[in-house]
Structures are given as C-alpha cells and as structure tokens.
PDB file of C-alpha atoms in Angstrom:
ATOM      1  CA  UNK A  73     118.134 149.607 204.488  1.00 72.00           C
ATOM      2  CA  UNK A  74     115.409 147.027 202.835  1.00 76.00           C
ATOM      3  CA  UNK A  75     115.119 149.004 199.892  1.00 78.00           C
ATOM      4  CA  UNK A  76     119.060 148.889 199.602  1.00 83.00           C
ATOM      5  CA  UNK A  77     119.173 145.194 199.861  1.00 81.00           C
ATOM      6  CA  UNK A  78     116.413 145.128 197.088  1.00 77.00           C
ATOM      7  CA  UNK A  79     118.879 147.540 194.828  1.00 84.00           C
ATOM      8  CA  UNK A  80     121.937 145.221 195.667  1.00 77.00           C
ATOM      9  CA  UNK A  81     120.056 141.996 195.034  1.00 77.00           C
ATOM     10  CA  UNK A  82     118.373 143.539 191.288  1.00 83.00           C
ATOM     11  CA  UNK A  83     122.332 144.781 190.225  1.00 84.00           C
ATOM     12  CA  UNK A  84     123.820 141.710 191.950  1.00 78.00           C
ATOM     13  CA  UNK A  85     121.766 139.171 189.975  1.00 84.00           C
ATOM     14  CA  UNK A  86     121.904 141.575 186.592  1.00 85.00           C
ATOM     15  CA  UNK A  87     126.217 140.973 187.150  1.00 85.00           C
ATOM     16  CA  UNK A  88     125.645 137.394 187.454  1.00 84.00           C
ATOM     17  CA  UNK A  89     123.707 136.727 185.023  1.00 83.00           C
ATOM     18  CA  UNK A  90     125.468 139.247 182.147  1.00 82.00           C
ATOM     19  CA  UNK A  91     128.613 137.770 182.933  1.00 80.00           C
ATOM     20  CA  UNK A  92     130.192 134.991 180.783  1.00 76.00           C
ATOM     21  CA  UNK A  93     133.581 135.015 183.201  1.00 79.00           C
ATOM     22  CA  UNK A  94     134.019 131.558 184.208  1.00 76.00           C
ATOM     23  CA  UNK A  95     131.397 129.392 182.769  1.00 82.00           C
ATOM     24  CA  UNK A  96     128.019 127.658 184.234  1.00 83.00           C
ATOM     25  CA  UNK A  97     129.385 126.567 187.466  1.00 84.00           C
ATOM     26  CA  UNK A  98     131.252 129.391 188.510  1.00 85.00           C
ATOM     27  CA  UNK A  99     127.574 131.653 187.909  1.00 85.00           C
ATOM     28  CA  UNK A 100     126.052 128.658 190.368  1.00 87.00           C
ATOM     29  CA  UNK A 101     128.198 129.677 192.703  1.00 88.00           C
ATOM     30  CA  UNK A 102     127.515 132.905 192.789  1.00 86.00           C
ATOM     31  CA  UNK A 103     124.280 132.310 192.933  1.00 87.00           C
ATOM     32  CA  UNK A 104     124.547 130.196 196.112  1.00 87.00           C
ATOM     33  CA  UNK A 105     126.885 132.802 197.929  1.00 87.00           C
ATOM     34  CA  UNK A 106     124.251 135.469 197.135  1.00 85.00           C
ATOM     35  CA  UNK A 107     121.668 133.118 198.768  1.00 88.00           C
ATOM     36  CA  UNK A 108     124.003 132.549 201.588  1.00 90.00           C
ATOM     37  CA  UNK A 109     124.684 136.519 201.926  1.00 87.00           C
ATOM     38  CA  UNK A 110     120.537 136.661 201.667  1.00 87.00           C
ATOM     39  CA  UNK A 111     119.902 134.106 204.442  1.00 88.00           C
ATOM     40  CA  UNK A 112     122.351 136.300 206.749  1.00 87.00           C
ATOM     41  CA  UNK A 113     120.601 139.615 206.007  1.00 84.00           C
ATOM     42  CA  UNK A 114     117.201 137.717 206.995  1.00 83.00           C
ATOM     43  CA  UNK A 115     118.770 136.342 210.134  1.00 83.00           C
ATOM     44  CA  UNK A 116     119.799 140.137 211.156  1.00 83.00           C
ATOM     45  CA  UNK A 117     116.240 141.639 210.201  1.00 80.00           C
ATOM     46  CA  UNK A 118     114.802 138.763 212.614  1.00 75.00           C
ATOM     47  CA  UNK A 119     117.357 140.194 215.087  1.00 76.00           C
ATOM     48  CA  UNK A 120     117.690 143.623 215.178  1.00 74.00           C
ATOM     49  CA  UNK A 121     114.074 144.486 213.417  1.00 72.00           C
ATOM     50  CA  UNK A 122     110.409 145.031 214.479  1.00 77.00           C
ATOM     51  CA  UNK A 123     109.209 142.168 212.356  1.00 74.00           C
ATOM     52  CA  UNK A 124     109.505 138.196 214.106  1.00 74.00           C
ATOM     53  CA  UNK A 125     111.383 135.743 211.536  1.00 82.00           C
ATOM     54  CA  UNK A 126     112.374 138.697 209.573  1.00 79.00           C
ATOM     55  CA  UNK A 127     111.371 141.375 207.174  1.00 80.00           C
ATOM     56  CA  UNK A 128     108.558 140.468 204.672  1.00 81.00           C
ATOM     57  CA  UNK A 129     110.861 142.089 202.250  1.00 85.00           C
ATOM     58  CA  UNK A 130     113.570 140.459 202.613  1.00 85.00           C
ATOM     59  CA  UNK A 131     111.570 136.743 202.581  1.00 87.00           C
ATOM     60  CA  UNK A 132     110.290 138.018 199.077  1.00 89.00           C
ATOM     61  CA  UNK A 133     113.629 138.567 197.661  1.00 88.00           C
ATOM     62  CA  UNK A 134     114.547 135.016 199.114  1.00 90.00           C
ATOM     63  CA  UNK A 135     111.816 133.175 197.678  1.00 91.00           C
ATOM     64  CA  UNK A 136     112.121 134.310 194.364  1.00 90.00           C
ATOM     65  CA  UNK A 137     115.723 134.082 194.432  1.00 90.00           C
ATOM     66  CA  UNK A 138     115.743 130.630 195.591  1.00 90.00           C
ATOM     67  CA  UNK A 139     113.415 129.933 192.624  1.00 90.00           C
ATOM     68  CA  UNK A 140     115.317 131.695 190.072  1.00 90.00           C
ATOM     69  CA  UNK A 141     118.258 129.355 191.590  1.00 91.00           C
ATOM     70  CA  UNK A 142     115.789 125.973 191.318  1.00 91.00           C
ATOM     71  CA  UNK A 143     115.654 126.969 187.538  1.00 90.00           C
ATOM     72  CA  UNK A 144     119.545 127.575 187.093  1.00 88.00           C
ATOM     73  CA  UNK A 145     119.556 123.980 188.609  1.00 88.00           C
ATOM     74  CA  UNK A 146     117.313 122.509 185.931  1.00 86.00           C
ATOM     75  CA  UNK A 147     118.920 123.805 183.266  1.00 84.00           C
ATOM     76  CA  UNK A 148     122.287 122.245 184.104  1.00 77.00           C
ATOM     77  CA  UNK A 149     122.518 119.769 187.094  1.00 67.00           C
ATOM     78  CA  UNK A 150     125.838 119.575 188.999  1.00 64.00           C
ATOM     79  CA  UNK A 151     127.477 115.639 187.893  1.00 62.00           C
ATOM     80  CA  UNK A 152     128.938 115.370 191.507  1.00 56.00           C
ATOM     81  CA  UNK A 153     128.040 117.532 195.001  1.00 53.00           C
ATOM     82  CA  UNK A 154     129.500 120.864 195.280  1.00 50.00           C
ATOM     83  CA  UNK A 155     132.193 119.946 197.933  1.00 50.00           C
ATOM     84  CA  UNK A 156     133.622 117.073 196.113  1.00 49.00           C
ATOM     85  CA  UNK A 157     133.945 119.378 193.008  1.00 47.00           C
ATOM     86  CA  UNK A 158     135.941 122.067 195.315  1.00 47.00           C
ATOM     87  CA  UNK A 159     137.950 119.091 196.803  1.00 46.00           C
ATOM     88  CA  UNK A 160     139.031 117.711 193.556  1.00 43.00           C
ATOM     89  CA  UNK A 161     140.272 121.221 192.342  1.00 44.00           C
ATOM     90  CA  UNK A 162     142.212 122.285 195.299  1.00 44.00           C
ATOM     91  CA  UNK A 163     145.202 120.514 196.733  1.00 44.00           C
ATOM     92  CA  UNK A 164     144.806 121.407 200.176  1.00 45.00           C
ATOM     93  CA  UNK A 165     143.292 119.191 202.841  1.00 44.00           C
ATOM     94  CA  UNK A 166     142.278 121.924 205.077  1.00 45.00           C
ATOM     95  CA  UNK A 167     138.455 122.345 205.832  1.00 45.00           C
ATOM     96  CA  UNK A 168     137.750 126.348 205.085  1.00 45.00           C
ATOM     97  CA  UNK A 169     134.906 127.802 206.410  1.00 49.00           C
ATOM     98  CA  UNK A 170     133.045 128.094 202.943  1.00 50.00           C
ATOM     99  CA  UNK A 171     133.415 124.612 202.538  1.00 47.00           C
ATOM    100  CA  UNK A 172     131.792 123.898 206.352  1.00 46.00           C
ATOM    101  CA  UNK A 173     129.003 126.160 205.208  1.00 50.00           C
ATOM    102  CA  UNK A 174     128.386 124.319 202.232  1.00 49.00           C
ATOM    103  CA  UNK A 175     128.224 121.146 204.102  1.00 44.00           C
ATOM    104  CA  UNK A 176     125.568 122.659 206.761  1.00 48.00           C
ATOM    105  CA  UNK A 177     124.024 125.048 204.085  1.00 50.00           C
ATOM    106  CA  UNK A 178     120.033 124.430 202.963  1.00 61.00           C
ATOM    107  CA  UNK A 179     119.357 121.549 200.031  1.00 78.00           C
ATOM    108  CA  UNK A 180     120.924 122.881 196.596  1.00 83.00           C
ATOM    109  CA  UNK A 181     118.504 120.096 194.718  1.00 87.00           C
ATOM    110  CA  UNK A 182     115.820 121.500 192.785  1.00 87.00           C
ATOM    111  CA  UNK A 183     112.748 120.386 194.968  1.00 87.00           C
ATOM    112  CA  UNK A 184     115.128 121.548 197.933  1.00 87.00           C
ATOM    113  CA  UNK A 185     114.982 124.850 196.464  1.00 90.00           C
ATOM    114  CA  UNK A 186     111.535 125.074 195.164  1.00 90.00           C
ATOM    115  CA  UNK A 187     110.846 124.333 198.775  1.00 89.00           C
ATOM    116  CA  UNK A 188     112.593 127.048 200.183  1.00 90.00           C
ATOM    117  CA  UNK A 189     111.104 129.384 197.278  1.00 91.00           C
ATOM    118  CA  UNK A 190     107.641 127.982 198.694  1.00 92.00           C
ATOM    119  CA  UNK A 191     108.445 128.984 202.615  1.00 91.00           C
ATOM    120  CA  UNK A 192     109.838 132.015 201.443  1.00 90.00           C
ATOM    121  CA  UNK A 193     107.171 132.943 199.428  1.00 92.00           C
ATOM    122  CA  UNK A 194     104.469 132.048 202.454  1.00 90.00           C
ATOM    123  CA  UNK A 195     106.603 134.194 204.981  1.00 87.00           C
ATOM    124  CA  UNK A 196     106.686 136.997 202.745  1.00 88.00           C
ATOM    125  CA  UNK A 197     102.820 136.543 202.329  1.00 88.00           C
ATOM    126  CA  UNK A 198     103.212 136.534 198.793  1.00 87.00           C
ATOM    127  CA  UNK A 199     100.331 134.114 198.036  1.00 89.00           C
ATOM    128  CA  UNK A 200     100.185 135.077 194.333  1.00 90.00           C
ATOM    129  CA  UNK A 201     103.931 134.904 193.465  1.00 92.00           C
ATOM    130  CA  UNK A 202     103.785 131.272 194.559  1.00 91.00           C
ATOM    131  CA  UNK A 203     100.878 130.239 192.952  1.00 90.00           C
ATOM    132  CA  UNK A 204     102.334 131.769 189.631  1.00 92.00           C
ATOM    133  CA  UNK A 205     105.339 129.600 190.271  1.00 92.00           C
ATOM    134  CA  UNK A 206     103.581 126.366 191.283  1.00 89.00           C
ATOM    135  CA  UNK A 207     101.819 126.837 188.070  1.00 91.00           C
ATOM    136  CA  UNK A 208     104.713 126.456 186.114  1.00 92.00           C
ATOM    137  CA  UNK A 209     105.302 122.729 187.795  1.00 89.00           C
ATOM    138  CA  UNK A 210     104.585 119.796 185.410  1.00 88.00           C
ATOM    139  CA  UNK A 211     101.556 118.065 186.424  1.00 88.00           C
ATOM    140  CA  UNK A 212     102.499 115.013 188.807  1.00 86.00           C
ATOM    141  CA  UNK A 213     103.128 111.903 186.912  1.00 89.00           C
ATOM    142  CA  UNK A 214     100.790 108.220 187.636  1.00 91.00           C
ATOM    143  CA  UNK A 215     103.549 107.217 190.634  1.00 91.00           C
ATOM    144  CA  UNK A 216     103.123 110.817 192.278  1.00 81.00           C
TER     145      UNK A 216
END
C-alpha cells in the first residue's frame, strides 16, 4: 500500500501542478489538502504498521512535499491568512470542519514548512535529500 501512496502522490502533484483551473491560490490549496491527506496516511502507518512514528516512506514523500510546498510559498505569498481569505468569500458564519483544521493545522509560512521538510526528511533518514535542500538556502544575512 506504500508504493500506492507513492503512485497517488507522483499523479496527484502532476494534476496540480498541470492544471491552470482556478488560479495560484486555488493550486495552494490543493497543495495543503494533499499535505493534510499525507499527514493522515502517516498517522495510520504509525498505527496500524510495524514501523514507530510511521513508515520511512511515507516521511520521504512528506518532506519533500512539504518542501515543494515551502517553494510554492515563495513564489507567491498569501496577502492575508488562509481562514480570513475563506471567511471573506463565503457568507456563512458556520465553523466547517476544514476551516477548524486549518486553524489547528502545522505552520503554512515558509520556514514553517522548510521545518517540517527538515523533520520529515530526518525521520525518513534521508540525510542527503536534506542537505541538497539546505543547500539551496541563501546564506544567513549579518543579523542571523
């Protein structure tokens, strides 16, 4: 069942990403759901596998996912947090549970995500795949 998630995840992302339905935001989130739907398959390997905290597999499709999201979050930033842009286009004032997810979901930021890339990465003993990515970092500036 790994292997399938891998599939999914590769033809998931290729939809997302060939898509031009609904603009920059809508492809965020996407994204985001599909790390959401990620995180849950994780939480199930920790439960019903043989592996503690999940399969290795499964943390290397997170971390690089969470990356790839880190990047789609540097190339556009949101102008206002993702639940005040869902509140200002809907009219109702009921709390769905998408939106109570999104409120007690992981940080969206970019160093939020790079982080979660980073454990990810670690979990999935991937040492290489984050080294390649914290290569690609700009070098700290004279404050950091």
């Amino acid at each position: 069942w790994i292997g399938r998630m891998g599939r999914l995840h590769v033809a998931y992302s290729t939809a997302v990403s060939s898509s031009d339905q609904g603009g920059f935001a809508e492809k965020r989130r996407l994204m985001r759901l599909h790390s959401k739907f990620l995180k849950k398959v994780l939480s199930w390997s920790d439960a019903l596998g043989t592996t503690q905290f999940g399969a290795l597999e499964i943390h290397e499709l997170l971390g690089h996912h969470s990356w790839s999201l880190a990047l789609l979050e540097q190339e556009q930033p949101p102008q206002q947090p993702l639940h005040q842009q869902t509140n200002t286009h809907t009219n109702n004032n009921n709390n769905t549970e998408d939106d109570e997810d999104d409120e007690d979901a992981s940080d969206w930021s970019i160093l939020g995500l790079q982080s979660d890339a980073a454990q990810y990465l670690a979990l999935a003993e991937q040492p290489t795949a984050l080294l390649t990515y914290l290569q690609t970092l700009p070098p700290p500036t004279a404050t950091e």
